Coordinates of C-alpha atoms and ligand atoms in Angstrom, one line a residue:
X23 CA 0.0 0.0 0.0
X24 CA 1.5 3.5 -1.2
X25 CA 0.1 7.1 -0.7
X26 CA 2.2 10.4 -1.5
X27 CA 2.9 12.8 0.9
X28 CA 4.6 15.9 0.3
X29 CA 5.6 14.3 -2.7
X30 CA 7.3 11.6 -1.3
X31 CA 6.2 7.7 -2.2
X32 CA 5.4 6.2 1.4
X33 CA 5.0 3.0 2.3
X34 CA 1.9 2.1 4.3
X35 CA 2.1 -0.9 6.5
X36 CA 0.4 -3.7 7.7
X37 CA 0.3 -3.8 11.1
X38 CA -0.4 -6.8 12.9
X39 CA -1.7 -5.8 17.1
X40 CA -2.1 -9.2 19.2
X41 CA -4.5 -8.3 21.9
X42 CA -7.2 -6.0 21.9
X43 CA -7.1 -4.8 25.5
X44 CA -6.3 -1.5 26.8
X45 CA -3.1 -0.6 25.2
X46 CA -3.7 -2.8 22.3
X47 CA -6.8 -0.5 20.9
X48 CA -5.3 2.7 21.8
X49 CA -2.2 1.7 19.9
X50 CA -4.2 0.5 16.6
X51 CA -5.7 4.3 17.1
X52 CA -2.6 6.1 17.3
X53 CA -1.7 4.0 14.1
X54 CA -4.5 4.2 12.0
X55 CA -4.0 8.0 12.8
X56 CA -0.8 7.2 10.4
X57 CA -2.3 6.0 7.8
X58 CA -1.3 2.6 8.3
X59 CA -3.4 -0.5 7.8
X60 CA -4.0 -2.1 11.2
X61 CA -5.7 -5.4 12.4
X62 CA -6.8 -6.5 16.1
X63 CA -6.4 -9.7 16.8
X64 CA -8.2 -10.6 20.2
X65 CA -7.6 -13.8 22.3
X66 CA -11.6 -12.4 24.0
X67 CA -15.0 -11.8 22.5
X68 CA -15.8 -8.3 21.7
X69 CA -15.6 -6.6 25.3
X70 CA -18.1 -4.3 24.1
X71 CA -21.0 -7.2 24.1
X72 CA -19.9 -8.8 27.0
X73 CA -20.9 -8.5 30.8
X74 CA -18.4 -7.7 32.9
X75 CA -15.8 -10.5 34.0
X76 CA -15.6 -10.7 38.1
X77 CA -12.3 -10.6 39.5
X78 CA -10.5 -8.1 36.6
X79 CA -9.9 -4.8 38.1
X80 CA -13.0 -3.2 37.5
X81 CA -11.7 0.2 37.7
X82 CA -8.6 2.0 37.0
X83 CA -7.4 5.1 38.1
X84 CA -6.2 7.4 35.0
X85 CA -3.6 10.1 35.1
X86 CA -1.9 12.8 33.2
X87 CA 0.6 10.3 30.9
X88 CA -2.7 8.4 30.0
X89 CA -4.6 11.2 29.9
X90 CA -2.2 13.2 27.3
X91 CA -2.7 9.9 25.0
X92 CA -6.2 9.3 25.0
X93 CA -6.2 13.5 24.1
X94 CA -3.8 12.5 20.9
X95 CA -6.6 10.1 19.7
X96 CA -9.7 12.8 20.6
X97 CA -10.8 10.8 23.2
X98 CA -10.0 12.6 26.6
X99 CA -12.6 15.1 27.0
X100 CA -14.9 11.7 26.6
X101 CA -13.6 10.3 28.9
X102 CA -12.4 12.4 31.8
X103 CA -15.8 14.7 31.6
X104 CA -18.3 12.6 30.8
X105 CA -17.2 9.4 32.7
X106 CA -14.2 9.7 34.8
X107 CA -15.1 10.6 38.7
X108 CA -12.5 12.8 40.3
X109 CA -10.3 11.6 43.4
X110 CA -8.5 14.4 44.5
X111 CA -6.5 12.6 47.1
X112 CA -6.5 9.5 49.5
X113 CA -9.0 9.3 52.4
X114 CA -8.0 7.4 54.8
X115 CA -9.8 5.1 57.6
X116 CA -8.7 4.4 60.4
X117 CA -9.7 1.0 62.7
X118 CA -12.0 3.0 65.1
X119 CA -13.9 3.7 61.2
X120 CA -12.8 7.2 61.6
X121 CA -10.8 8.8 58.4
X122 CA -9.1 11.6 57.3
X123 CA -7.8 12.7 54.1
X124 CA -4.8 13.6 52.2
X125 CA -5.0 15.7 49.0
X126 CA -2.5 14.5 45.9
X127 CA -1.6 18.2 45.2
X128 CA -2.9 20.9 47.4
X129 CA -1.4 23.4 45.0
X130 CA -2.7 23.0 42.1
X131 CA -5.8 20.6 42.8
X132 CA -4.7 18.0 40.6
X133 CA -6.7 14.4 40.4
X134 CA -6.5 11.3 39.0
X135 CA -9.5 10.2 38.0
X136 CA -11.5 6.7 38.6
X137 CA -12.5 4.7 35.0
X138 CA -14.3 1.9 34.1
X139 CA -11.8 -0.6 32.6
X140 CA -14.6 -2.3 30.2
X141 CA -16.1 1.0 29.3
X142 CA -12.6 2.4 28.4
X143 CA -11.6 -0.7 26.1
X144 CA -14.9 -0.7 24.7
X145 CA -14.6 3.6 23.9
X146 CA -11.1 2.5 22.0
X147 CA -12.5 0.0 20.3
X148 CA -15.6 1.5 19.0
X149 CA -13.7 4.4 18.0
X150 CA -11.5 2.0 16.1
X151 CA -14.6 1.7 13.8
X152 CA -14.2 4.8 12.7
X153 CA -11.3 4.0 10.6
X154 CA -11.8 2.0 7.7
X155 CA -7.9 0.9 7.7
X156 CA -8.4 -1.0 11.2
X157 CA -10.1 -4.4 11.4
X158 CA -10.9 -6.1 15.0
X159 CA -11.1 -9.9 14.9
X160 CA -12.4 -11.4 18.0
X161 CA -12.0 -14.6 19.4
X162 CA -8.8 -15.5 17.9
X163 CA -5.9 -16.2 20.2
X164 CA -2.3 -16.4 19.1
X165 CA -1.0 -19.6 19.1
X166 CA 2.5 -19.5 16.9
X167 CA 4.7 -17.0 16.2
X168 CA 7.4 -16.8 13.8
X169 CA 8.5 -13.1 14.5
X170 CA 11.5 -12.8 12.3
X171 CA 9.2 -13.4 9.1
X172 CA 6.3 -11.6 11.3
X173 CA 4.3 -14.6 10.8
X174 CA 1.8 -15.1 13.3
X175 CA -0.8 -18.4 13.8
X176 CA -4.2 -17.8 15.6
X177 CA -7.0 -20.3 16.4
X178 CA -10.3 -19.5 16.6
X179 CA -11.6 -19.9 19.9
X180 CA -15.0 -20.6 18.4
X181 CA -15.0 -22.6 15.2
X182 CA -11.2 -24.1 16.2
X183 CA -10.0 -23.0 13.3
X184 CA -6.4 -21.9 12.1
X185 CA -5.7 -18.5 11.0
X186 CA -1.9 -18.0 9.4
X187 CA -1.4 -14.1 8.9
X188 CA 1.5 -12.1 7.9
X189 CA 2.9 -8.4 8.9
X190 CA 4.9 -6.0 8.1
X191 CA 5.1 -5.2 11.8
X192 CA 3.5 -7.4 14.8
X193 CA 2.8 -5.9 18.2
X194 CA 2.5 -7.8 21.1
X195 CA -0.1 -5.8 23.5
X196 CA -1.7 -9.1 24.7
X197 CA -1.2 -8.9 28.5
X198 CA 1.4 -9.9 31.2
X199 CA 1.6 -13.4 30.3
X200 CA 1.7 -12.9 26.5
X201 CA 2.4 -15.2 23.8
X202 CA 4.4 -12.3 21.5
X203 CA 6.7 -12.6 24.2
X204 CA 6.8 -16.2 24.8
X205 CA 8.3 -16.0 21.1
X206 CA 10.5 -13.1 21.5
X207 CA 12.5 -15.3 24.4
X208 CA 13.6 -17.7 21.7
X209 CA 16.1 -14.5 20.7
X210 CA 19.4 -14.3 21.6
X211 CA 20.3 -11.5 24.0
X212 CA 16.8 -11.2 25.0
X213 CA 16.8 -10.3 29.0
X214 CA 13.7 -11.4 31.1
X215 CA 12.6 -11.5 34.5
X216 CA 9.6 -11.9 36.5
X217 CA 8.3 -11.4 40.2
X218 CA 5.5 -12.7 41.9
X219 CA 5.0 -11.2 45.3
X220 CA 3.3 -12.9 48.1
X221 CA 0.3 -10.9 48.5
X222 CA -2.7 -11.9 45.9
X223 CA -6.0 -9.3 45.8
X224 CA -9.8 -9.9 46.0
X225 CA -12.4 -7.6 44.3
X226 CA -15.4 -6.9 46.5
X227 CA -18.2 -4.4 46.2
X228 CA -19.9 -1.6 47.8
X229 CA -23.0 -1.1 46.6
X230 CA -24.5 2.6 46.4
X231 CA -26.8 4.1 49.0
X232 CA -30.5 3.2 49.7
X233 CA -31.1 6.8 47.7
X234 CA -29.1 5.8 44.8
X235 CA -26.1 8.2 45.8
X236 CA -22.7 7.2 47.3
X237 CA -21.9 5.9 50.4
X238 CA -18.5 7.4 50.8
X239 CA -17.2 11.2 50.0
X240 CA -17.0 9.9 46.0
X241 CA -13.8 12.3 45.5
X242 CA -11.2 10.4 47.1
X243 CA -9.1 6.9 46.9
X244 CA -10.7 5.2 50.0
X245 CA -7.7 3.2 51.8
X246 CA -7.5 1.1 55.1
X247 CA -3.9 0.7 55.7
X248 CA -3.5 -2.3 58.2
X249 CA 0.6 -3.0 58.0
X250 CA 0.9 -5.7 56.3
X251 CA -2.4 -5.8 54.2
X252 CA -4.6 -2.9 52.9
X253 CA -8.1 -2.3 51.7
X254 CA -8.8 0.5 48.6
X255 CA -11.8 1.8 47.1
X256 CA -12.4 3.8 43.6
X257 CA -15.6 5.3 43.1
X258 CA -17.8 3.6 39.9
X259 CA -20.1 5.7 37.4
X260 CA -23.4 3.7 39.0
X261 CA -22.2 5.0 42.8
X262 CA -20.9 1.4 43.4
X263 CA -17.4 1.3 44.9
X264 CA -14.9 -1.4 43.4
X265 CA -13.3 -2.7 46.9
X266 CA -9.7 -4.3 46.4
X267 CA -8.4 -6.6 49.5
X268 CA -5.2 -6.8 48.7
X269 CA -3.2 -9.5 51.7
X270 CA -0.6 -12.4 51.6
X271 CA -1.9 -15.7 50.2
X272 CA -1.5 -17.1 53.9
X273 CA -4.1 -14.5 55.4
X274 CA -6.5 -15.1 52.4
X275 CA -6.3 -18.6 53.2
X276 CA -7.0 -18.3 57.3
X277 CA -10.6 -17.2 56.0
X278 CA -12.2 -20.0 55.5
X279 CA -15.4 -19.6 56.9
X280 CA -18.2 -17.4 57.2
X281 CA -17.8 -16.7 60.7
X282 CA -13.6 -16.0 60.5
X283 CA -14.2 -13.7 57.5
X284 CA -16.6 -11.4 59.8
X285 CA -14.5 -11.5 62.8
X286 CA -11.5 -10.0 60.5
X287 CA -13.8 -7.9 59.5
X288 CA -14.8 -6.2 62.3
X289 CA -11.3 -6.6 63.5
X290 CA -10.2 -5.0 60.7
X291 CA -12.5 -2.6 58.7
X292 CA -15.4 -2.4 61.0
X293 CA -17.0 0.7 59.5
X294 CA -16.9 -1.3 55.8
X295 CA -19.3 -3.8 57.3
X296 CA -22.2 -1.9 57.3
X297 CA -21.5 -0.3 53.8
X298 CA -20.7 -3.4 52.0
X299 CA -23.2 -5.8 53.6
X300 CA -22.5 -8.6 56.0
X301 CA -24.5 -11.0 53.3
X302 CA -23.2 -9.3 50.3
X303 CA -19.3 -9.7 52.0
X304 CA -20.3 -13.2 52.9
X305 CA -21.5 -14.0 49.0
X306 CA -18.5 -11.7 47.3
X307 CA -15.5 -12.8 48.9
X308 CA -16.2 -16.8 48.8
X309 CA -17.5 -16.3 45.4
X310 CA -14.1 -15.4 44.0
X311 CA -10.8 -16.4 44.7
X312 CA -7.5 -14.2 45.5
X313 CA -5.6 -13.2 42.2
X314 CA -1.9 -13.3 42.3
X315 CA 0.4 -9.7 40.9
X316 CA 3.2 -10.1 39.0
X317 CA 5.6 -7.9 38.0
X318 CA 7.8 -8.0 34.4
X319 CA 10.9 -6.4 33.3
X320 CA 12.4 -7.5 29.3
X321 CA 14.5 -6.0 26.9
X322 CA 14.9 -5.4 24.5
X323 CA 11.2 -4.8 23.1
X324 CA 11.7 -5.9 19.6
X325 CA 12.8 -7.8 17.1
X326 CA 14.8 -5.9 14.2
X327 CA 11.8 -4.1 12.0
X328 CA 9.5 -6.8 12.7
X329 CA 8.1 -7.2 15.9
X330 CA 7.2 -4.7 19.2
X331 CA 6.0 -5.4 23.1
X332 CA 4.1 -2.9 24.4
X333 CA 1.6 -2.5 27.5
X334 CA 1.7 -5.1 30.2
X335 CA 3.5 -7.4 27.6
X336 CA 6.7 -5.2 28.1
X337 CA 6.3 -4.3 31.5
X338 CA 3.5 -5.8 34.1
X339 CA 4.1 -3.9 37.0
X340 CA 2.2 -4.1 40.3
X341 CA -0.8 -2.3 40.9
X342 CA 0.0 0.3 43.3
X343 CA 1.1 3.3 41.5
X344 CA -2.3 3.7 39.3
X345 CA 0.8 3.3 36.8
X346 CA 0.4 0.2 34.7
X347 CA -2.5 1.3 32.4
X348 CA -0.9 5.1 31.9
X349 CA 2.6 3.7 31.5
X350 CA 1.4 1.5 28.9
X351 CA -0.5 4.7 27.5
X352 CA 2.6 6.3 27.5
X353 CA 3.8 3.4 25.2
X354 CA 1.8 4.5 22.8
X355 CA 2.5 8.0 22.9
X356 CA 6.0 7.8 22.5
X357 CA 6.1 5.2 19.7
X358 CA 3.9 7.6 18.1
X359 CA 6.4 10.5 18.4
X360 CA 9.2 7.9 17.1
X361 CA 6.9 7.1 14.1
X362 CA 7.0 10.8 13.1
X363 CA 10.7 11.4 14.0
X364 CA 12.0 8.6 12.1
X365 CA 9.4 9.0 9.3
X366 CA 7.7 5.1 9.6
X367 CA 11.1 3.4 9.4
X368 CA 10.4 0.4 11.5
X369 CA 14.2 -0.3 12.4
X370 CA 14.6 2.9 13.7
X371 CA 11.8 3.3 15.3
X372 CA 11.6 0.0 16.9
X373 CA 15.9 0.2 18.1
X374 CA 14.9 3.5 19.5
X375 CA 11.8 2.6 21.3
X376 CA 14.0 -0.7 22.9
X377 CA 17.0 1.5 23.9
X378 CA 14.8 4.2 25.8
X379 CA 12.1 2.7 27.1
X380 CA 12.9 0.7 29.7
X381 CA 14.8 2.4 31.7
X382 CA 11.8 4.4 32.6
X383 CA 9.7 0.8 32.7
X384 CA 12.3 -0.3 35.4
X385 CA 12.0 2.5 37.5
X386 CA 8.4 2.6 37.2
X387 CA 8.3 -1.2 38.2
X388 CA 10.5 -0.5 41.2
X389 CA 8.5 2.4 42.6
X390 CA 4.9 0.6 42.3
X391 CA 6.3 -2.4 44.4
X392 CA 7.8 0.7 47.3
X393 CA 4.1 2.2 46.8
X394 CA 2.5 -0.6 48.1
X395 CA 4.4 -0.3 51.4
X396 CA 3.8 3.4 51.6
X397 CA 0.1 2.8 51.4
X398 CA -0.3 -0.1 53.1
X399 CA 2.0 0.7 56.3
X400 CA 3.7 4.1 56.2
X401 CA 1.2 6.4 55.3
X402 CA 0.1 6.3 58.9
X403 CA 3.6 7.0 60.1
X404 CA 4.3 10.9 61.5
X405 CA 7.3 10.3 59.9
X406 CA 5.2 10.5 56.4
X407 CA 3.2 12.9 56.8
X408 CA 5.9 15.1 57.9
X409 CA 7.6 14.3 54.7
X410 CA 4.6 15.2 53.0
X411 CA 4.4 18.6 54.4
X412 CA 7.8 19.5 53.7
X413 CA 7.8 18.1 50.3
X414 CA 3.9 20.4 49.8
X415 CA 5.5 23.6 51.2
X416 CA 9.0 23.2 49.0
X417 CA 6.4 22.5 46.0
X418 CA 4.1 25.6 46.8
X419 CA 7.3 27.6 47.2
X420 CA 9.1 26.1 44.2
X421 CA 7.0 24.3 41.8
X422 CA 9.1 24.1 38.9
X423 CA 12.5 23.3 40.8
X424 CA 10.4 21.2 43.6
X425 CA 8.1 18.0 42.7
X426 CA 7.5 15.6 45.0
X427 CA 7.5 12.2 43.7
X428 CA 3.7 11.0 43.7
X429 CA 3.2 14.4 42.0
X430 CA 6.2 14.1 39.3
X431 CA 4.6 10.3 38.9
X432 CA 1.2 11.2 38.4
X433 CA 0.7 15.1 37.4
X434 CA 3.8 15.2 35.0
X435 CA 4.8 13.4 31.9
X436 CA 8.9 13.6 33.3
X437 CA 10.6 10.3 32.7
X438 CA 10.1 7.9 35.3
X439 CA 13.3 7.3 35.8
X440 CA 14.0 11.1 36.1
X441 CA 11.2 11.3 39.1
X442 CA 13.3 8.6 41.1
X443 CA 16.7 10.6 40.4
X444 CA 14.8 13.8 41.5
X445 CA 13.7 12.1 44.7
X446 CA 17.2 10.9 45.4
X447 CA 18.6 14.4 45.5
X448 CA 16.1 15.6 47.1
X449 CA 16.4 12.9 49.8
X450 CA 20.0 14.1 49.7
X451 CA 19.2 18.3 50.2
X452 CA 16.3 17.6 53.1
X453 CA 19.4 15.3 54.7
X454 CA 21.8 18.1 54.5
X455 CA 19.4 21.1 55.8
X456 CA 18.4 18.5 58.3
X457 CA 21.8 17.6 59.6
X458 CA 22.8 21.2 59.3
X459 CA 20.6 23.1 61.1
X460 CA 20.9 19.9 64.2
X461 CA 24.7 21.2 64.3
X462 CA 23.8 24.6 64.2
X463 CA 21.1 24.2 66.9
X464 CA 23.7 22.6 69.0
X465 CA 26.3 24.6 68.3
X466 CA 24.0 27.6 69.0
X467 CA 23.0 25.7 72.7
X468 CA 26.4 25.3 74.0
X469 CA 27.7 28.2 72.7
X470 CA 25.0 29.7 74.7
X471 CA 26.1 27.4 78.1
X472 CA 29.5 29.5 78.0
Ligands
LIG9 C1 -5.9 -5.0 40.5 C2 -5.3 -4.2 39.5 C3 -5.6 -2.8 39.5 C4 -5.0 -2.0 38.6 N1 -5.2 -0.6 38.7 C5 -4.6 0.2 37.8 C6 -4.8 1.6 37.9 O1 -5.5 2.1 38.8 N2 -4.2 2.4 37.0 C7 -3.4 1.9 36.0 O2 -2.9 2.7 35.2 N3 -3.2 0.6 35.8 C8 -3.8 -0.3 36.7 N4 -3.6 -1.6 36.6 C9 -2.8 -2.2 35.5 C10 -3.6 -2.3 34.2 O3 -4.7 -3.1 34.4 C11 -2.7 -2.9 33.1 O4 -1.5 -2.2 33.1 C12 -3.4 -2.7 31.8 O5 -4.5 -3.5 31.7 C13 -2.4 -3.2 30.7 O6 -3.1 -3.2 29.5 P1 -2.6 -4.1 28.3 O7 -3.5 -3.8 27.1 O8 -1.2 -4.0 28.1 O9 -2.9 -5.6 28.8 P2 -4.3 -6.3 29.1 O10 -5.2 -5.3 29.7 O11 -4.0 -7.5 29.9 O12 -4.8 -6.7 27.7 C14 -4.2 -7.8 27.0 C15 -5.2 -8.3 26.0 O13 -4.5 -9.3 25.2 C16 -5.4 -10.4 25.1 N5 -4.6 -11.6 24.9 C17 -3.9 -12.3 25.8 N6 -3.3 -13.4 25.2 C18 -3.6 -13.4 23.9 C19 -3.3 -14.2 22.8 N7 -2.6 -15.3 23.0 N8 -3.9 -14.0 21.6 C20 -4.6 -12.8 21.5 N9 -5.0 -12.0 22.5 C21 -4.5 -12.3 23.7 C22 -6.2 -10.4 26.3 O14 -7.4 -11.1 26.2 C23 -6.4 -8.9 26.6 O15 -7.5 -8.4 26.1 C24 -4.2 -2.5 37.5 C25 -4.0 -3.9 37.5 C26 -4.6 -4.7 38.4 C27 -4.3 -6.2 38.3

């Protein structure tokens, strides 16, 4: 396929996308935007005419990196304004069921906003149909790959049939445990690693209010922080709240009946008792079963000009920077900008995308599993929240030399390896000021003994 652009010949490609998930149907977006041809191929049926799956994250929490990319593919205002609810910072509750909160950015107000996963995938993918060069095909799940040749082998989940395609490019968006990468490890040189940590999660529900309204302030990320084990909440569009019990395996496993789980419970998170239900917590958490988190680090992504990870294929990280969804946005993004620097040449494109990405993937990786403990454990500590208030004054005073962490994470589009070297320095200058103005204090005490 040619077309001419400022009088140039240019090739358009045929672009191969296993998996039709979240980062999968924005990327076909970004690259039908191109000009290129682009086909879906879905391991799922059409998430769009299917009720939602229990035990999937129901929501996500969206930020600024995945906010700038659904704004390149027109989609933002969509979704942040018309579905997205605001949390402008954590609320916390503590075991008496009292709470208290903690705004992300008391500067500039900033939010992340809660989304509904299915609704999300389904808004990329219908917008999908508004291209004539993308074609979705459901039910097909990748069982071969022959990436050097971008030769790719689905079966129809339905019918059982074989499907043999070919691409000038294939891109592997098909989830944490994806078969584009399974093929990519045959390569030499090809660096993988994974992680499992000990603590699984459990999806359980608040329902709204007897009047049809929320239960809960809706403008907030709801979290019991017990030590060891946590409990969050994101508001839903319908004034539901998607709960997430996130413990180790071993705890999961103590609660083993009716009258253990409500006993934790009230131990635990008494004032979510009345909100969720004793009944409904009874049916909802023996109904599922604990999902375990994994987290992935590769490189490099590709293979010469033929074949791409992106999204959770790339990098799974754990959940507990709100990252993994915007980070695999960011994918997108940035390809995109390589596609127009290196004007579609894949080898380019793709050596670029390995060599710079993953530093930033790493560091991102790393800072979601330190998260975890910072919500679960140490955002009750003094020692925190005095951090916090020294890290919010030194932003007020300086906000473009001064960015704490979360807010470099989830407000900016820096590197995410830059927000980790910015935090280490300024680790380093709070050390110094600290240390220097103990001497000086002593200093200043004996000196005043004489
Ligand atoms: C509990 C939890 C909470 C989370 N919360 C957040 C959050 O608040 N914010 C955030 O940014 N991120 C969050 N994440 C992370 C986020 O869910 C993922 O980063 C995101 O879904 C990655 O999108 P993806 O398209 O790369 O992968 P996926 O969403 O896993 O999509 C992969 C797709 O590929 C398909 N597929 C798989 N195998 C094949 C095959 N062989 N052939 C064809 N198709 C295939 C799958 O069916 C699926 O549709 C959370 C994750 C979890 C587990």
């Amino acid at each position: 396929m040619t077309s001419m652009q400022n009088g140039q010949s240019k090739k358009k490609l045929d672009i191969a996308i296993v998996g039709g998930g979240l980062v999968g149907s924005l990327e076909a977006l970004y690259l039908a935007k191109r000009g290129h041809h682009v086909s879906i191929y879905e391991y799922r049926e059409d998430i769009r005419q299917t009720p939602l799956v229990r035990g999937r994250s129901i929501n996500l929490a969206l930020s600024v990196r995945g906010r700038r990319a659904l704004k390149d593919v027109g989609l933002e205002q969509k979704m942040i304004f018309e579905h997205g609810i605001p949390m402008t910072g954590r609320m916390i509750h503590r075991l008496d069921g009292s709470t208290y909160s903690i705004p992300y950015d008391s500067r500039t107000n900033q939010c992340i906003y809660s989304v509904g996963r299915n609704y999300l995938n389904g808004l990329l993918l219908q917008e999908s149909e508004s291209y004539d060069n993308v074609e979705r095909y459901f039910n097909h799940k990748l069982s071969e790959a022959n990436l050097e040749k971008g030769s790719l082998t689905f079966i129809k989940t339905d019918t059982k049939e074989t499907v043999k395609v070919t691409a000038d490019l294939v891109v592997g968006a098909d989830g944490a445990f994806s078969a584009v990468r399974r093929a990519m490890m045959k390569q030499p040189l090809f660096d993988f690693s994974q992680k499992y940590i000990e603590h699984g999660y459990l999806e359980l529900c608040i329902p709204a209010g007897e009047d049809d309204g929320f239960q809960m302030p809706p403008n907030y990320l709801h979290i019991w922080p017990r030590g060891n084990f946590m409990m969050i909440a994101l508001p839903n569009q319908d004034c539901s709240w998607t709960v997430t019990l996130f413990m180790p395996f071993v705890n999961f496993k103590k609660l083993d009946t009716e009258g253990k789980l409500l006993d934790f419970f009230e131990t635990y998170f008494p004032d979510s008792i009345p909100l969720i239900g004793k009944k409904k917590l009874i049916e909802d958490f023996f109904g599922g079963s604990p999902s375990s988190l994994v987290a992935i680090k590769c490189r490099p992504y590709h293979v010469k000009d033929k074949a791409l990870l992106i999204g959770d294929a790339a990098h799974a990280v754990v959940p507990f920077y709100g990252q993994g969804m915007n980070a695999g946005f960011e994918d997108c993004t940035l390809l995109d900008q390589l596609f127009q620097k290196h004007h579609d040449n894949l080898v380019d494109i793709l050596e670029e995308f390995s060599e710079t990405r993953w530093e930033d993937t790493f560091a991102i990786s790393d800072l979601a599993m330190y998260n975890y403990i910072e919500m679960r454990d140490l955002v009750t500590r003094p020692s925190y929240r005095l951090r916090k208030m020294f890290d919010d004054f030194l932003f007020w005073l300086m906000p473009n030399f001064w960015v704490p962490l979360y807010n470099s994470v989830t407000f900016t589009t820096m590197p995410y390896s830059q927000c980790v070297k910015n935090r280490k320095w300024q680790n380093k200058m709070l050390l110094f000021c600290v240390t220097s103005a103990a001497v000086l204090a002593i200093t200043l005490y004996f000196r005043g003994l004489q």
